[in-house]
Tab-separated table of C-alpha atoms in Angstrom:
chain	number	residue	atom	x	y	z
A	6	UNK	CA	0.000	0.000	0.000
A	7	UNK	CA	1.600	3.398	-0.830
A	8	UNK	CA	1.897	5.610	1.693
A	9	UNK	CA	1.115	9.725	2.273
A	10	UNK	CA	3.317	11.286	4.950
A	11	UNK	CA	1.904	15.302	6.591
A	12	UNK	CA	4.287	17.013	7.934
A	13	UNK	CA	3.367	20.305	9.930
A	14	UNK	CA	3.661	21.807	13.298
A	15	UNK	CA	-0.305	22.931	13.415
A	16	UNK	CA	-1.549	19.748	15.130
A	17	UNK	CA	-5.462	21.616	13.669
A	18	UNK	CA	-3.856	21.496	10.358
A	19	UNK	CA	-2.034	18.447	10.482
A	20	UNK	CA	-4.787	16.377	11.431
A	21	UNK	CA	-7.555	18.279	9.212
A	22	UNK	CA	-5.324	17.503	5.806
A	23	UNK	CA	-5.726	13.970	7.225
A	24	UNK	CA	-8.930	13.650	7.853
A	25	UNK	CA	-9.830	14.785	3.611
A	26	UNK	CA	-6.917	12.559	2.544
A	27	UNK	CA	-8.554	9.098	4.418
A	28	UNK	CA	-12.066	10.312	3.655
A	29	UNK	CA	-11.126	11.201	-0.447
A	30	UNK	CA	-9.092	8.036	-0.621
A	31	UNK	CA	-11.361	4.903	1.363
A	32	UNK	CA	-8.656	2.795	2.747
A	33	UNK	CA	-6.481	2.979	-0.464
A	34	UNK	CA	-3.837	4.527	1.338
A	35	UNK	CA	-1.881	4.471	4.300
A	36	UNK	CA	-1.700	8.517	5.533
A	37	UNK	CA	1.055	9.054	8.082
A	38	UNK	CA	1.456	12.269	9.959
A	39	UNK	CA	5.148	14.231	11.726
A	40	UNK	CA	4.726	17.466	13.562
A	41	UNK	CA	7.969	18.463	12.846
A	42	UNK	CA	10.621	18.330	10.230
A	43	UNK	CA	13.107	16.020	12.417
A	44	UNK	CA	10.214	13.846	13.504
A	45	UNK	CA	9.901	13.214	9.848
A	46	UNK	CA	13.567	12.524	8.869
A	47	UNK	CA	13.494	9.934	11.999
A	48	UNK	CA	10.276	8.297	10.222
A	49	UNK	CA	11.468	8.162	7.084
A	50	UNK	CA	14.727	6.607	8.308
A	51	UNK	CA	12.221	3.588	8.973
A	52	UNK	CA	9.926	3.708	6.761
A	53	UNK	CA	8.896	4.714	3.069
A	54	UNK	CA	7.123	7.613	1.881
A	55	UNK	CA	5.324	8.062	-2.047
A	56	UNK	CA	4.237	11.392	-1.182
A	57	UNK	CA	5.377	14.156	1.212
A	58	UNK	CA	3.136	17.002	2.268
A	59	UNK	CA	4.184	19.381	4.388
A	60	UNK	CA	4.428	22.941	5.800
A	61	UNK	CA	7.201	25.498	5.126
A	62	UNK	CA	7.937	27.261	7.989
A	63	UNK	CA	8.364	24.988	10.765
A	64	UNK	CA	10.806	24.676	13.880
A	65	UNK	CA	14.333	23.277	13.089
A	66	UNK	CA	13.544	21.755	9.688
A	67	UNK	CA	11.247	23.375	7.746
A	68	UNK	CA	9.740	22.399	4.474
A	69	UNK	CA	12.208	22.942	1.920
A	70	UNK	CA	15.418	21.604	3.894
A	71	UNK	CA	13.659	18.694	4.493
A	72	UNK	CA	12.538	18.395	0.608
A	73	UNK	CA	16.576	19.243	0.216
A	74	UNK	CA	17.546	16.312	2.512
A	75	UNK	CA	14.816	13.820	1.003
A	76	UNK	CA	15.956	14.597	-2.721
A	77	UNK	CA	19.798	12.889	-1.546
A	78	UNK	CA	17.859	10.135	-1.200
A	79	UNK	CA	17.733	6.886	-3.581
A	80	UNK	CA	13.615	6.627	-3.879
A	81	UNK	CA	12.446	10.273	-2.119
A	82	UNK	CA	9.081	10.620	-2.652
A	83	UNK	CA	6.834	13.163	-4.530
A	84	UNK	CA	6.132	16.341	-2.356
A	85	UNK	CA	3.640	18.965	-1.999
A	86	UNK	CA	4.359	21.959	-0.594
A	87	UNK	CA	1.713	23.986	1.919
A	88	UNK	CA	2.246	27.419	3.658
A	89	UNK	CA	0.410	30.328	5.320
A	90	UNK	CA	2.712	32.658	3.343
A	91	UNK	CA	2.582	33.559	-0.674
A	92	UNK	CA	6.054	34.434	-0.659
A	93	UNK	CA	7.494	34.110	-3.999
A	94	UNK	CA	11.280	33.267	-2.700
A	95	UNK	CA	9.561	30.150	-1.161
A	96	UNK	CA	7.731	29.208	-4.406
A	97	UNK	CA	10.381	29.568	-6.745
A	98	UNK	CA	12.294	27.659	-3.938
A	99	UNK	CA	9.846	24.552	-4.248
A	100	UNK	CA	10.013	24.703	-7.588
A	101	UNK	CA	13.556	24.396	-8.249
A	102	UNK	CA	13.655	21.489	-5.573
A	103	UNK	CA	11.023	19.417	-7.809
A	104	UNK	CA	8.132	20.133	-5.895
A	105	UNK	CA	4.753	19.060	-7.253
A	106	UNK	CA	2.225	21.912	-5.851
A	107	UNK	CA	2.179	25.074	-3.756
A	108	UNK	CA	-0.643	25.209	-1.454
A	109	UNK	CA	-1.956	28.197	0.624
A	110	UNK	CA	-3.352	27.894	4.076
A	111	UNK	CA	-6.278	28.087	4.536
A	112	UNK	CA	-6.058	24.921	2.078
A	113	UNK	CA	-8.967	24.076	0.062
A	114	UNK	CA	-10.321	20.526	0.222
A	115	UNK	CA	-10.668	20.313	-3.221
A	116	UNK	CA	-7.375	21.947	-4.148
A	117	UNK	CA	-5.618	19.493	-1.700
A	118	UNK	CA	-7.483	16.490	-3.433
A	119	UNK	CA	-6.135	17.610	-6.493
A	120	UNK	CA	-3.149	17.988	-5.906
A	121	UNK	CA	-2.608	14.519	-4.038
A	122	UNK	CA	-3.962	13.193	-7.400
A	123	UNK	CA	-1.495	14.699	-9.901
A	124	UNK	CA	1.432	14.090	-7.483
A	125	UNK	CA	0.142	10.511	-7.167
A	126	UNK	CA	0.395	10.150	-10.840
A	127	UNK	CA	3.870	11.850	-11.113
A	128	UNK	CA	4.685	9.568	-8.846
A	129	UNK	CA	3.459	6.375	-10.697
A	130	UNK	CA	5.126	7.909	-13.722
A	131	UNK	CA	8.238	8.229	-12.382
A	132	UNK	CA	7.990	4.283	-11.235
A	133	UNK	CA	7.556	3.483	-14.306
A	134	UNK	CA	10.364	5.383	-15.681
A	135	UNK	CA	12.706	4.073	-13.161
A	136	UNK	CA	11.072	0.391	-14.036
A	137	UNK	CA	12.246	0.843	-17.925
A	138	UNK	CA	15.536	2.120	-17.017
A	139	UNK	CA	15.757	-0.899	-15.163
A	140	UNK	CA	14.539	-3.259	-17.863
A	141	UNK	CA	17.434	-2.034	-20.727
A	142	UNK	CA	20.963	-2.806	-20.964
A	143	UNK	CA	22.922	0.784	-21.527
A	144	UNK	CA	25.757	-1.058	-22.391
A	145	UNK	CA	23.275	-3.219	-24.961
A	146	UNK	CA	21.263	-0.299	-26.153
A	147	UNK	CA	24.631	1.726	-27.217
A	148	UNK	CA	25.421	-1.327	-29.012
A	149	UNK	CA	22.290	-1.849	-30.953
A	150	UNK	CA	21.999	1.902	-31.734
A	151	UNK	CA	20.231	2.513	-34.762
A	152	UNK	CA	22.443	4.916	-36.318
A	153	UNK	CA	25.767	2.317	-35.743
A	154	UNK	CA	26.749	1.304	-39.485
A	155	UNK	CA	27.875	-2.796	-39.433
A	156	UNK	CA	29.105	-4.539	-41.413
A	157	UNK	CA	27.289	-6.991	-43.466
A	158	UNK	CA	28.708	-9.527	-41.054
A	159	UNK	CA	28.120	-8.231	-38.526
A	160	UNK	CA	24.636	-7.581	-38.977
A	161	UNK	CA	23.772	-11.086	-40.507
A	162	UNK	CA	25.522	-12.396	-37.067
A	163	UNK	CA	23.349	-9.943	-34.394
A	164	UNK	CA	20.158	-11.602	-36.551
A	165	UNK	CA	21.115	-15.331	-36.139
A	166	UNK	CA	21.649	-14.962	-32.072
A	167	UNK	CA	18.341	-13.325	-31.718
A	168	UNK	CA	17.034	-16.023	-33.907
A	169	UNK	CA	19.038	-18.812	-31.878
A	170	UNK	CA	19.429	-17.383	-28.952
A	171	UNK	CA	17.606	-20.643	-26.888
A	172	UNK	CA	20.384	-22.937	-28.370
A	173	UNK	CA	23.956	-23.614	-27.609
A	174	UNK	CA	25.275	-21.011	-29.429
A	175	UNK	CA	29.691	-20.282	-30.405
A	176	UNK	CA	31.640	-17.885	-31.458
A	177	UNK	CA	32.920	-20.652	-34.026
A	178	UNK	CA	29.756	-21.860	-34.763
A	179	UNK	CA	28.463	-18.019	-35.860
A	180	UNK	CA	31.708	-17.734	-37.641
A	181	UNK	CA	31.143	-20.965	-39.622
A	182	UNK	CA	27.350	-19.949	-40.598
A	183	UNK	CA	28.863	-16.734	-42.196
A	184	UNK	CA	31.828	-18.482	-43.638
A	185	UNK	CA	34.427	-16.862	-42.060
A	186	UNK	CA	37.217	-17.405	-40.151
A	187	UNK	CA	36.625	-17.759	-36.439
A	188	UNK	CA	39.192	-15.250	-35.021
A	189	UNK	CA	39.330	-12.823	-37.749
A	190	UNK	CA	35.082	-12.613	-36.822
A	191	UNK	CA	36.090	-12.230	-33.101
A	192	UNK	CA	38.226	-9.282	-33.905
A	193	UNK	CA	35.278	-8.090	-36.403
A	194	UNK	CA	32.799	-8.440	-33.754
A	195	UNK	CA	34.916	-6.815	-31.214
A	196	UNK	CA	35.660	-4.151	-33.396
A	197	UNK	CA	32.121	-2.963	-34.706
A	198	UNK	CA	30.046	-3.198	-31.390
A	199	UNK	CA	32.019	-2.658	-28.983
A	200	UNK	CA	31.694	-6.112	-26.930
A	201	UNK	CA	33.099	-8.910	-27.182
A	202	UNK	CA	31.285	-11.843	-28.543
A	203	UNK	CA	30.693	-13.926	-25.488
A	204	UNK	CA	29.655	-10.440	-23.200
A	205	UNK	CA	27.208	-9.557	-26.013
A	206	UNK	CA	25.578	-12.684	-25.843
A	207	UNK	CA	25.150	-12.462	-22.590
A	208	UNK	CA	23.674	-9.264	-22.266
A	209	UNK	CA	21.576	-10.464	-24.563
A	210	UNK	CA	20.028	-13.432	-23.002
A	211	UNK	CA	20.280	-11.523	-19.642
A	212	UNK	CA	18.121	-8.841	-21.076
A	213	UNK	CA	15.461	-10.944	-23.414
A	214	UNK	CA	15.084	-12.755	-19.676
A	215	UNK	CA	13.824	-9.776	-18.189
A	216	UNK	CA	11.669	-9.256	-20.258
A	217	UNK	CA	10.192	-12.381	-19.944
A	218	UNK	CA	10.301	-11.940	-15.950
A	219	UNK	CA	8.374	-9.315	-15.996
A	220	UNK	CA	5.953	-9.624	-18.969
A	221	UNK	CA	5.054	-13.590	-18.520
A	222	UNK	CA	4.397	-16.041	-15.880
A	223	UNK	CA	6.968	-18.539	-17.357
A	224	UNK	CA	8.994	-20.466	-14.233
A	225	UNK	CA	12.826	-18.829	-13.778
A	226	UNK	CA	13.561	-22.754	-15.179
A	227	UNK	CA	11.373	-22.622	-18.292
A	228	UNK	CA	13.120	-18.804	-19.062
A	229	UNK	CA	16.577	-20.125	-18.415
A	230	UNK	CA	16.002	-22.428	-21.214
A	231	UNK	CA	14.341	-20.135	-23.644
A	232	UNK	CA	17.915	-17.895	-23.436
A	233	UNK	CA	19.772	-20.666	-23.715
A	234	UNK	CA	20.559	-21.748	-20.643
A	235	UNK	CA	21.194	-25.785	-19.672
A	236	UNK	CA	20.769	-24.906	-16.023
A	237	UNK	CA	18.481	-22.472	-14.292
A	238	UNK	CA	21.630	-22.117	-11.488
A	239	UNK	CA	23.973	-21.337	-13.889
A	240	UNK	CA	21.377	-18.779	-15.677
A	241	UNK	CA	20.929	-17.322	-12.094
A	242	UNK	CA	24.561	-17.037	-11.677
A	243	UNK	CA	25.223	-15.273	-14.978
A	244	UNK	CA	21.727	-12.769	-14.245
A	245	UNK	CA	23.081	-12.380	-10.642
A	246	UNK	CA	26.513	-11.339	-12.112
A	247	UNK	CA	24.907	-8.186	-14.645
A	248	UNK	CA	21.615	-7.774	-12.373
A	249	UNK	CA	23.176	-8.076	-8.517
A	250	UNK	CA	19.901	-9.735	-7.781
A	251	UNK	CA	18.304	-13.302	-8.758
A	252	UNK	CA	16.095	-13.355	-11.472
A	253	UNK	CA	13.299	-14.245	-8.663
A	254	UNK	CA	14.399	-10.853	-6.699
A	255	UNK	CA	14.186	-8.834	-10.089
A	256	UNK	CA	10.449	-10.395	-11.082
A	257	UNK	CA	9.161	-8.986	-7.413
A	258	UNK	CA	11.148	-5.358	-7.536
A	259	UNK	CA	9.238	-5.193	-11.288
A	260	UNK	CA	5.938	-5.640	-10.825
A	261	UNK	CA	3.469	-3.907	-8.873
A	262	UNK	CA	2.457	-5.723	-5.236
A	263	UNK	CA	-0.925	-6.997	-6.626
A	264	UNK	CA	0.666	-8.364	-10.042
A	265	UNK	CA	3.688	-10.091	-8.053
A	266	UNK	CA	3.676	-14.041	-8.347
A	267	UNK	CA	3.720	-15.937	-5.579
């Protein structure tokens, strides 16, 4: 369940933003309230936040060092910003620090609904951003560029691994189908894409098993055999070694909580 943290110093405030955030949302999320900007950093220490609301001016830590502190952080959630004062130092402030909405107090229920809601979706947006970035090899994508020129080789070689990529496939073998010389293709190979034969391929299963982790229900066993794997613990071995996580680790950080197999 994704979670809404308040953070203000106004316990009439805190708890009134609250009260329209359970009633607008019925139980779909879990709405967590600080009265103060440390009290919040000690929370979040613990726990995880999708979206931040909170004051400006408050004791210690106000708003926007706290936004300042959250942003060093590897997943800092979405924040809205609420204050008494339209002070346009403060605004530009938020802005500049990623903030989703400025608020005035006295805050308007329906303002504050809306806001939740497009900060909600920014938030979901930026999931899935961080999801794709996940999915795709940088080191693959610079490889398979579409403005690289290859040779005809070269090319004809990329298109039988994608074709064969479930078999037991060499370097030699590749270099017999295009009737060539098995090192001089190594060099080729090495030469035009940037990787060497054996990495590409690699990076290649390792990345066409992704996507079949997180777009089918296939077993990490049945996947390991589609890339070409003999084994599903050496496939986990070699995903472990590009990923840092088993394939079973990456399926469950992919999905969303109610898609995740059991």
């Amino acid at each position: 369940m994704k979670t809404i943290l308040i953070v203000d110093d106004e316990p009439r405030t805190r708890q009134g933003i609250r009260k329209t955030l359970e009633s607008w949302s019925c139980g779909r999320y879990r709405i967590e309230t600080a009265s103060s900007g440390v009290e919040a950093l000690s929370w979040l220490q613990h726990n995880d936040a999708n979206l931040l609301i909170t004051d400006i001016r408050m004791p210690e830590v106000g708003g926007l060092e706290l936004v300042e502190k959250l942003n060093a952080m590897t997943h800092p959630p979405v924040v809205v910003v609420i204050s008494g004062h339209p002070e346009f130092d403060y605004a530009q402030k938020a802005l500049q620090l990623g903030v989703i909405s400025y608020l005035l107090k006295p805050l308007d229920k329906l303002k504050l609904v809306q806001a939740v809601e497009l900060a909600m979706k920014r938030e979901e947006e930026l999931n899935r951003i961080e999801r794709m970035e996940k999915l795709f090899d940088p080191k693959l994508l610079e490889t398979l560029q579409e403005d690289k020129t290859y040779g005809v080789q070269v090319q004809e070689a990329l298109r039988f691994l994608d074709v064969h990529m479930s078999e037991q496939v060499s370097l030699r073998a590749v270099a017999d189908q295009l009737h060539m010389n098995a090192s001089y293709f190594s060099v080729l190979f090495k030469e035009q894409t940037g990787l060497t034969f054996s990495e590409y391929l690699s990076r290649r299963r390792v990345q066409r098993a992704k996507e079949l982790l997180v777009n089918t229900r296939y077993s990490i066993a049945e996947i390991a055999e589609q890339v070409g794997y003999q084994t599903s613990k050496y496939f986990v071995k070699v995903f472990r070694s590009f990923e840092t996580v088993s394939p079973g680790q990456y399926r469950q950080s992919m999905l969303n909580p109610e898609e995740t197999i059991q």
